[in-house]
Every structure is written in C-alpha cells, then in structure tokens.
Coordinates of C-alpha atoms in Angstrom, one line a residue:
M6 CA 62.9 -138.1 365.1
R7 CA 60.6 -138.7 362.2
T8 CA 58.0 -136.5 361.7
A9 CA 54.2 -137.1 361.8
T10 CA 50.8 -134.7 361.7
T11 CA 47.6 -135.0 362.5
V12 CA 44.3 -134.1 360.1
E13 CA 40.7 -134.9 360.4
L14 CA 39.0 -134.8 356.3
S15 CA 36.4 -131.8 357.3
Q16 CA 39.2 -129.7 358.1
P17 CA 39.2 -127.0 355.0
G18 CA 42.0 -127.9 352.4
V19 CA 42.9 -130.9 354.0
V20 CA 43.0 -133.3 351.1
D21 CA 45.9 -130.7 349.4
F22 CA 47.4 -130.0 352.9
V23 CA 48.2 -133.7 353.3
V24 CA 49.9 -133.9 349.4
E25 CA 51.9 -131.1 350.1
A26 CA 53.3 -132.4 353.3
E27 CA 54.2 -135.4 351.6
K28 CA 56.4 -133.5 349.0
L29 CA 57.6 -131.2 352.1
G30 CA 59.4 -134.2 353.6
L31 CA 57.0 -135.6 356.2
D32 CA 57.1 -139.1 357.0
V33 CA 53.7 -140.3 359.2
C34 CA 50.3 -138.4 359.0
W35 CA 47.6 -139.6 361.3
V36 CA 44.0 -139.5 360.2
A37 CA 41.5 -138.4 363.3
E38 CA 38.0 -139.6 364.0
A39 CA 36.4 -138.2 367.6
W40 CA 33.3 -136.9 366.2
G41 CA 34.1 -136.1 362.9
T42 CA 34.9 -137.7 359.9
D43 CA 35.5 -141.1 360.2
A44 CA 39.0 -142.3 359.9
P45 CA 39.3 -145.3 357.2
S46 CA 37.4 -144.3 354.7
A47 CA 39.6 -141.0 355.0
I48 CA 43.1 -143.3 355.1
G49 CA 41.8 -144.5 351.8
Y50 CA 41.5 -141.4 349.7
L51 CA 44.8 -140.2 351.5
A52 CA 46.3 -143.3 350.3
A53 CA 44.7 -143.0 346.7
R54 CA 46.5 -139.1 346.8
T55 CA 49.8 -140.1 348.4
D56 CA 53.0 -142.8 347.0
R57 CA 55.0 -142.4 349.9
M58 CA 53.8 -141.2 353.3
V59 CA 52.7 -143.5 356.0
L60 CA 49.3 -143.4 357.3
G61 CA 47.5 -144.0 360.3
S62 CA 44.2 -144.3 362.2
G63 CA 44.7 -141.3 364.9
V64 CA 42.6 -143.3 366.3
I65 CA 40.1 -145.8 365.6
Q66 CA 37.7 -145.8 368.7
V67 CA 37.2 -148.9 370.0
G68 CA 33.7 -150.4 370.9
T69 CA 31.8 -148.6 368.1
R70 CA 33.4 -151.2 365.9
S71 CA 33.7 -154.8 366.2
P72 CA 37.1 -156.0 366.7
V73 CA 37.2 -158.1 363.1
L74 CA 35.5 -155.3 361.4
V75 CA 38.5 -153.6 362.9
A76 CA 40.5 -155.7 361.7
Q77 CA 39.4 -156.1 358.6
T78 CA 39.6 -152.4 358.0
A79 CA 43.1 -152.5 358.5
I80 CA 44.2 -155.2 356.1
T81 CA 42.2 -153.4 353.6
L82 CA 43.8 -150.2 354.0
S83 CA 47.3 -151.6 354.6
N84 CA 46.8 -154.0 351.4
L85 CA 45.7 -151.5 349.2
S86 CA 48.4 -148.6 350.1
G87 CA 51.2 -151.1 349.8
G88 CA 51.9 -151.7 353.5
R89 CA 52.0 -147.5 354.2
F90 CA 49.0 -147.8 357.3
L91 CA 48.8 -147.9 361.4
L92 CA 46.5 -149.4 363.0
G93 CA 45.7 -146.9 366.0
L94 CA 43.3 -147.4 368.8
G95 CA 41.9 -145.5 371.6
A96 CA 39.3 -146.4 374.3
S97 CA 37.7 -142.7 374.2
G98 CA 35.6 -141.8 376.9
P99 CA 32.2 -141.9 378.0
Q100 CA 30.9 -138.6 376.5
V101 CA 31.8 -140.2 373.4
M102 CA 31.1 -143.6 373.5
E103 CA 28.1 -143.0 375.9
G104 CA 26.5 -139.8 374.6
L105 CA 27.7 -140.0 370.6
H106 CA 27.7 -144.0 369.5
G107 CA 25.2 -145.7 372.6
V108 CA 28.1 -147.7 373.8
S109 CA 29.2 -148.3 377.4
F110 CA 32.5 -146.9 378.5
A111 CA 32.6 -149.8 381.5
R112 CA 35.4 -152.0 381.2
P113 CA 37.6 -149.7 378.6
L114 CA 41.1 -151.5 379.7
T115 CA 39.5 -155.2 379.2
R116 CA 37.8 -154.0 375.9
M117 CA 41.2 -152.8 374.4
R118 CA 43.3 -155.9 375.5
E119 CA 40.7 -158.1 373.8
T120 CA 40.4 -156.4 371.1
V121 CA 44.2 -155.9 370.6
E122 CA 44.5 -160.0 371.0
L123 CA 41.5 -160.5 368.3
V124 CA 42.7 -158.5 366.1
R125 CA 46.2 -160.0 366.0
Q126 CA 44.5 -163.2 365.6
V127 CA 42.7 -162.0 362.4
F128 CA 46.1 -161.0 361.5
E129 CA 47.4 -164.5 361.5
G130 CA 44.7 -166.1 358.9
G131 CA 43.4 -168.8 360.9
K132 CA 39.5 -169.9 362.1
I133 CA 38.9 -166.8 364.7
S134 CA 37.2 -168.7 367.7
Y135 CA 38.2 -166.1 371.0
S136 CA 36.5 -166.3 374.5
G137 CA 37.0 -163.0 377.2
K138 CA 35.1 -161.0 379.4
E139 CA 34.1 -158.9 377.0
I140 CA 34.3 -160.4 373.4
Q141 CA 33.4 -164.0 372.8
I142 CA 33.7 -165.0 369.0
P143 CA 31.5 -167.0 367.9
R144 CA 28.7 -166.0 370.2
P145 CA 27.8 -168.9 372.6
G146 CA 24.9 -170.6 372.7
G147 CA 24.4 -170.2 369.2
E148 CA 24.6 -172.6 366.0
A149 CA 27.8 -170.4 364.5
V150 CA 31.5 -172.2 364.8
P151 CA 34.5 -170.5 363.6
M152 CA 35.2 -168.5 360.5
R153 CA 38.2 -167.0 358.7
L154 CA 38.5 -164.0 356.6
S155 CA 39.2 -164.6 352.8
T156 CA 42.2 -162.6 353.0
R157 CA 45.4 -161.7 354.7
P158 CA 47.6 -158.8 355.6
E159 CA 50.6 -159.1 352.9
H160 CA 52.1 -156.3 355.1
P161 CA 53.2 -156.2 358.8
I162 CA 50.5 -154.1 360.5
P163 CA 52.0 -152.4 363.5
I164 CA 49.4 -151.3 366.4
Y165 CA 49.6 -148.4 368.0
L166 CA 47.5 -147.3 371.3
A167 CA 46.3 -143.5 372.6
T168 CA 46.2 -143.8 376.0
L169 CA 46.7 -141.6 378.9
S170 CA 45.8 -143.5 382.2
P171 CA 48.6 -145.4 384.1
A172 CA 46.5 -148.4 383.6
M173 CA 46.5 -147.9 380.2
L174 CA 50.4 -147.1 379.4
R175 CA 51.1 -150.3 381.6
L176 CA 48.6 -152.3 379.2
T177 CA 50.2 -150.1 375.9
G178 CA 53.8 -151.0 377.3
Q179 CA 53.0 -154.7 377.4
I180 CA 51.4 -155.1 374.2
A181 CA 51.1 -152.2 371.6
D182 CA 53.6 -151.3 368.8
G183 CA 53.7 -147.7 369.5
W184 CA 52.2 -145.0 372.2
L185 CA 50.5 -142.1 370.8
G186 CA 50.6 -139.9 373.6
T187 CA 49.5 -135.8 374.4
S188 CA 49.3 -133.8 377.1
F189 CA 53.5 -134.4 376.8
V190 CA 55.5 -132.6 379.3
P191 CA 59.0 -134.2 379.0
E192 CA 60.2 -132.7 382.0
G193 CA 57.2 -134.5 383.8
A194 CA 56.9 -137.7 382.0
D195 CA 59.1 -140.2 384.0
D196 CA 56.6 -140.0 386.6
A197 CA 53.3 -139.2 384.6
Y198 CA 54.0 -141.6 381.8
F199 CA 57.3 -143.3 381.2
A200 CA 57.1 -145.3 384.8
H201 CA 54.0 -147.0 384.2
L202 CA 54.7 -147.3 380.2
D203 CA 57.9 -149.3 381.5
Q204 CA 56.3 -151.2 383.7
G205 CA 54.5 -153.1 380.9
L206 CA 57.5 -153.3 378.6
A207 CA 59.1 -155.1 381.2
A208 CA 56.2 -157.2 382.5
A209 CA 56.4 -158.0 378.6
G210 CA 60.4 -158.7 378.4
R211 CA 60.7 -155.4 376.2
T212 CA 62.5 -152.3 376.2
R213 CA 61.7 -148.6 374.9
A214 CA 63.3 -149.5 372.3
D215 CA 61.2 -151.9 371.5
I216 CA 58.0 -148.9 371.2
D217 CA 57.4 -146.1 369.2
I218 CA 57.0 -143.1 371.1
C219 CA 55.1 -140.7 369.4
Q220 CA 53.8 -137.6 370.9
G221 CA 52.4 -134.6 369.6
A222 CA 52.0 -131.1 370.0
E223 CA 51.0 -127.2 367.8
V224 CA 54.1 -125.8 366.5
A225 CA 53.9 -122.1 365.8
F226 CA 56.8 -119.5 364.9
A227 CA 57.3 -116.7 366.5
A228 CA 59.6 -113.2 365.7
D229 CA 59.8 -112.1 369.0
E230 CA 58.8 -112.4 372.5
G231 CA 56.4 -110.0 372.0
E232 CA 55.0 -111.9 369.2
L233 CA 55.2 -115.0 371.8
S234 CA 53.0 -113.5 374.4
G235 CA 50.1 -112.8 372.1
M236 CA 49.9 -116.7 371.1
V237 CA 50.7 -117.9 374.6
A238 CA 47.6 -115.6 375.7
D239 CA 45.5 -117.3 372.3
R240 CA 45.4 -120.7 373.4
K241 CA 44.5 -120.9 376.7
K242 CA 40.8 -121.1 375.8
D243 CA 41.6 -124.2 373.9
L244 CA 43.6 -125.4 376.8
A245 CA 41.3 -124.6 379.0
F246 CA 38.8 -126.7 376.9
S247 CA 40.9 -129.9 377.2
L248 CA 41.1 -129.6 381.0
G249 CA 37.4 -128.3 381.8
G250 CA 35.7 -129.8 378.7
M251 CA 36.8 -133.1 376.7
G252 CA 35.3 -135.9 378.4
S253 CA 32.1 -136.4 380.7
S254 CA 31.4 -134.3 384.1
S255 CA 33.4 -136.6 386.2
T256 CA 35.9 -138.3 383.7
N257 CA 38.6 -136.4 381.9
F258 CA 41.5 -137.9 380.9
Y259 CA 43.5 -134.8 380.0
N260 CA 43.2 -133.0 382.7
Q261 CA 44.2 -136.3 385.3
A262 CA 47.3 -135.9 382.7
Y263 CA 48.1 -132.4 383.5
S264 CA 47.3 -133.0 387.0
R265 CA 49.9 -135.7 387.5
Q266 CA 52.8 -133.5 385.8
G267 CA 52.4 -130.7 388.5
W268 CA 49.1 -128.8 387.8
A269 CA 46.3 -130.4 389.7
D270 CA 45.1 -127.6 391.7
V271 CA 45.1 -125.4 388.4
A272 CA 43.4 -127.8 386.6
A273 CA 41.1 -128.9 389.1
E274 CA 40.0 -124.4 389.2
V275 CA 40.2 -124.8 385.5
R276 CA 37.7 -127.8 385.5
E277 CA 35.2 -126.0 387.6
R278 CA 34.8 -122.8 386.3
W279 CA 34.5 -124.7 382.5
Q280 CA 31.7 -126.6 383.4
R281 CA 29.7 -124.0 385.0
G282 CA 30.0 -121.7 382.2
D283 CA 32.8 -119.2 383.1
R284 CA 35.3 -120.2 380.2
D285 CA 37.0 -117.0 380.2
G286 CA 37.8 -117.3 384.1
A287 CA 38.9 -120.8 383.2
A288 CA 41.3 -119.4 380.5
A289 CA 42.6 -116.6 382.5
L290 CA 43.6 -119.7 385.6
V291 CA 46.2 -121.2 382.1
T292 CA 49.2 -120.0 383.0
D293 CA 52.0 -119.2 380.0
E294 CA 54.1 -122.3 381.3
M295 CA 51.2 -124.5 381.2
V296 CA 51.1 -123.4 377.4
L297 CA 54.5 -123.7 376.6
A298 CA 55.2 -127.0 378.1
T299 CA 53.0 -128.9 376.0
T300 CA 53.7 -127.0 373.3
L301 CA 56.6 -126.5 370.6
I302 CA 55.6 -122.5 370.1
G303 CA 58.1 -119.9 370.1
T304 CA 60.8 -118.7 368.2
E305 CA 62.7 -120.8 365.9
E306 CA 65.8 -121.1 368.4
M307 CA 63.1 -122.0 371.1
V308 CA 61.3 -124.7 368.8
R309 CA 64.8 -126.2 368.0
A310 CA 65.7 -126.6 371.7
R311 CA 62.2 -127.7 373.0
L312 CA 62.7 -130.3 369.8
K313 CA 66.2 -131.5 371.5
V314 CA 64.3 -132.0 375.0
W315 CA 61.5 -134.1 373.4
R316 CA 64.2 -136.3 371.6
D317 CA 66.2 -136.8 374.8
A318 CA 63.6 -137.6 376.5
G319 CA 62.5 -140.6 373.9
V320 CA 59.8 -139.3 371.7
A321 CA 60.8 -141.4 368.5
T322 CA 58.2 -139.5 366.4
V323 CA 57.1 -136.3 366.9
R324 CA 53.6 -135.2 365.3
L325 CA 53.4 -131.6 364.5
Y326 CA 50.6 -129.7 364.2
P327 CA 51.7 -126.4 362.5
A328 CA 49.8 -123.2 362.9
G329 CA 48.5 -121.0 360.2
D330 CA 45.9 -119.2 358.9
S331 CA 46.0 -120.2 355.4
L332 CA 46.7 -123.6 353.8
D333 CA 50.2 -122.1 352.2
A334 CA 50.8 -120.4 356.0
K335 CA 50.5 -124.0 357.7
L336 CA 52.6 -125.4 354.9
D337 CA 55.4 -122.7 355.3
T338 CA 55.5 -123.5 359.4
L339 CA 55.6 -127.5 358.7
G340 CA 58.5 -127.1 356.6
R341 CA 60.4 -125.0 358.5
A342 CA 59.1 -127.8 361.5
I343 CA 60.1 -130.5 359.5
D344 CA 64.1 -129.1 358.7
L345 CA 64.8 -128.5 362.0
V346 CA 63.6 -131.9 363.2
R347 CA 66.1 -132.8 360.9
R348 CA 68.5 -130.6 362.1
T349 CA 67.9 -131.4 366.0

C-alpha cells in the first residue's frame, strides 16, 4: 500500500508537518478545502517546499469553479510541480454548496460527470466545446466561438473522485482514476461500497486493478487496553458530529454510509439528538465498535492487524491522519504508521 495523509493549510504547523512527512517517506499529501483555506493555493506553496511527494486536491468542490478553471488549475499545478499532482474532485453537500457558496446542489451526479468529461477535453488541448445538461461551452445564443487554452499538461493528471452514495460510486467506477473514500469499514465494504463501484467499473470494461482505492482514517497508538479505552471515548463526539452535523438537516452522506454498513438505527438516533442540540447524548450513543471499525486506533499489534485487513479488502493507498498534541507527536505517530504499512 502507498501511504498518504490529508492536511488543511490553516492547521497550525501544517507546512512543517508536510515537509517532515516527506522525509519520513510519505507518498501522497492530499490538501483539503471544505470551508477553510482553498486547496490550489496551498498545493502550489507545498509543491515549492517539497521535492518528491505527490500532492492532490482533496478535494476541489465541483460547482464552485467553472470546469475549465478547474482544468487550468490542474494543468498549472501539475506543470509547476513536475507532474506531482492528482486532481481530486467532490460534489460536497447542500450545506456547503448552497449555504456557503450560493451554488445550487441540484443534480450533483450530472454536474460531476460533465465536469470530468470537460476537464479531460481541456487536457487534450483542442478547442473547447461541450453541450450538456448542466454545462454549455460556448454559451448558446451569444457571440462566442470555441477556444483552446494556450497551455497543455506536461504530465498525466489522474482524476480522483470523493464519493459515498451508490450512484456516485458507480460513476467513480466508470470514469475515475482513483476513489477517495471515507467512513470505511472493510467488513461491510462489499455491500456498502464495492458492489456499486464494481458496477461502474464493469460498465466501463474495467476492474479494480484499474483504479486506486484510497481510504483514510485516524491513526493513534495506545500503550495498553486502558489507554485505548480513553482514546475511543475521546473520539465519540467527533464521530457523532459526522453522523449528525455534517451536511444539511435532511442530507448527510456520512450518516447514510454508516447506515449501509450496519449501524442504521444508531446513526439515525445520533443524528436526531445532535440536531436538537443534545451533543453529549448523541456522542453517548456511538459505540466502541463504531470508532474502532473506522479508525486505525489501538496497540501497535492491533493497528498492524487492521492495516492487513484494509490491504486485503483492496485498499491500495491508505490516508493516515496521525494523532498527537504537537508537531513532533504527530510526526512520531505518522512515522510509526508508515513503517507498519511497509511491513504489512
């Protein structure tokens, strides 16, 4: 398995963390956007501070930029970094798209498909012309004629999609070079994720060998069972936020993902309590099993065993979110985890 992590530039000490992570041998660093700093600016800066590590947008939110601007950005970052760039795209959700950016979240599947098709057309270097349900270039009824960019990619630019819903997973299998997943439970992945991903792959005449399965989880090492118990308890509120606070009042893809993996009743109750303001009550409903199943937390032997399960489930790139109260502590955790991946 390759090793990766995800950062967001507003986090304290993140640049030093990335520079040192490269020295530890980390393969890929994804840069998040969400509702914090933008990803492309951060990637450009990190590309200048690193030499070997691959950098990816994890993710650019489709709909907040025109597809051609997405392609221009990807070409610029890839060329400047000597081909060390992966284009990660995601549909986000109604709260961020409509509540933050003022962009309609309607028809995300169509918008994603058309964006990827158009971005790849731009990469090919010809005149840009596209007529879709969401995207029309040039705009009809005006005076414009098709144009082409004055620059082209000097290196291949793989496209990864961050998806969770069955329809989006099928699309990922059809058109993407990689899948950026989350809320991943290997034991429930066949029904929750891979069945849909495989349908898309088959429709495109591909197999899982043709796509990079990239999954992420927090990694933390406990000295013994007593320390582990405290770690698990500390993380229940974070998981309750994902189940109850991510997305809008009616749309939460994280909640749906956990529901498909066997926790539908708990996920529904956590969401209900979270939305009525009972955050502690919501966290209390999260079970130890839910935390341990979707993280890489445990003693070193437990984490090694869990990594083997991830690898055997088909994960090709593991995104490690190292725990720690300081830069040195996070780097120590990351270094231990990278070493375990290499030995697994």
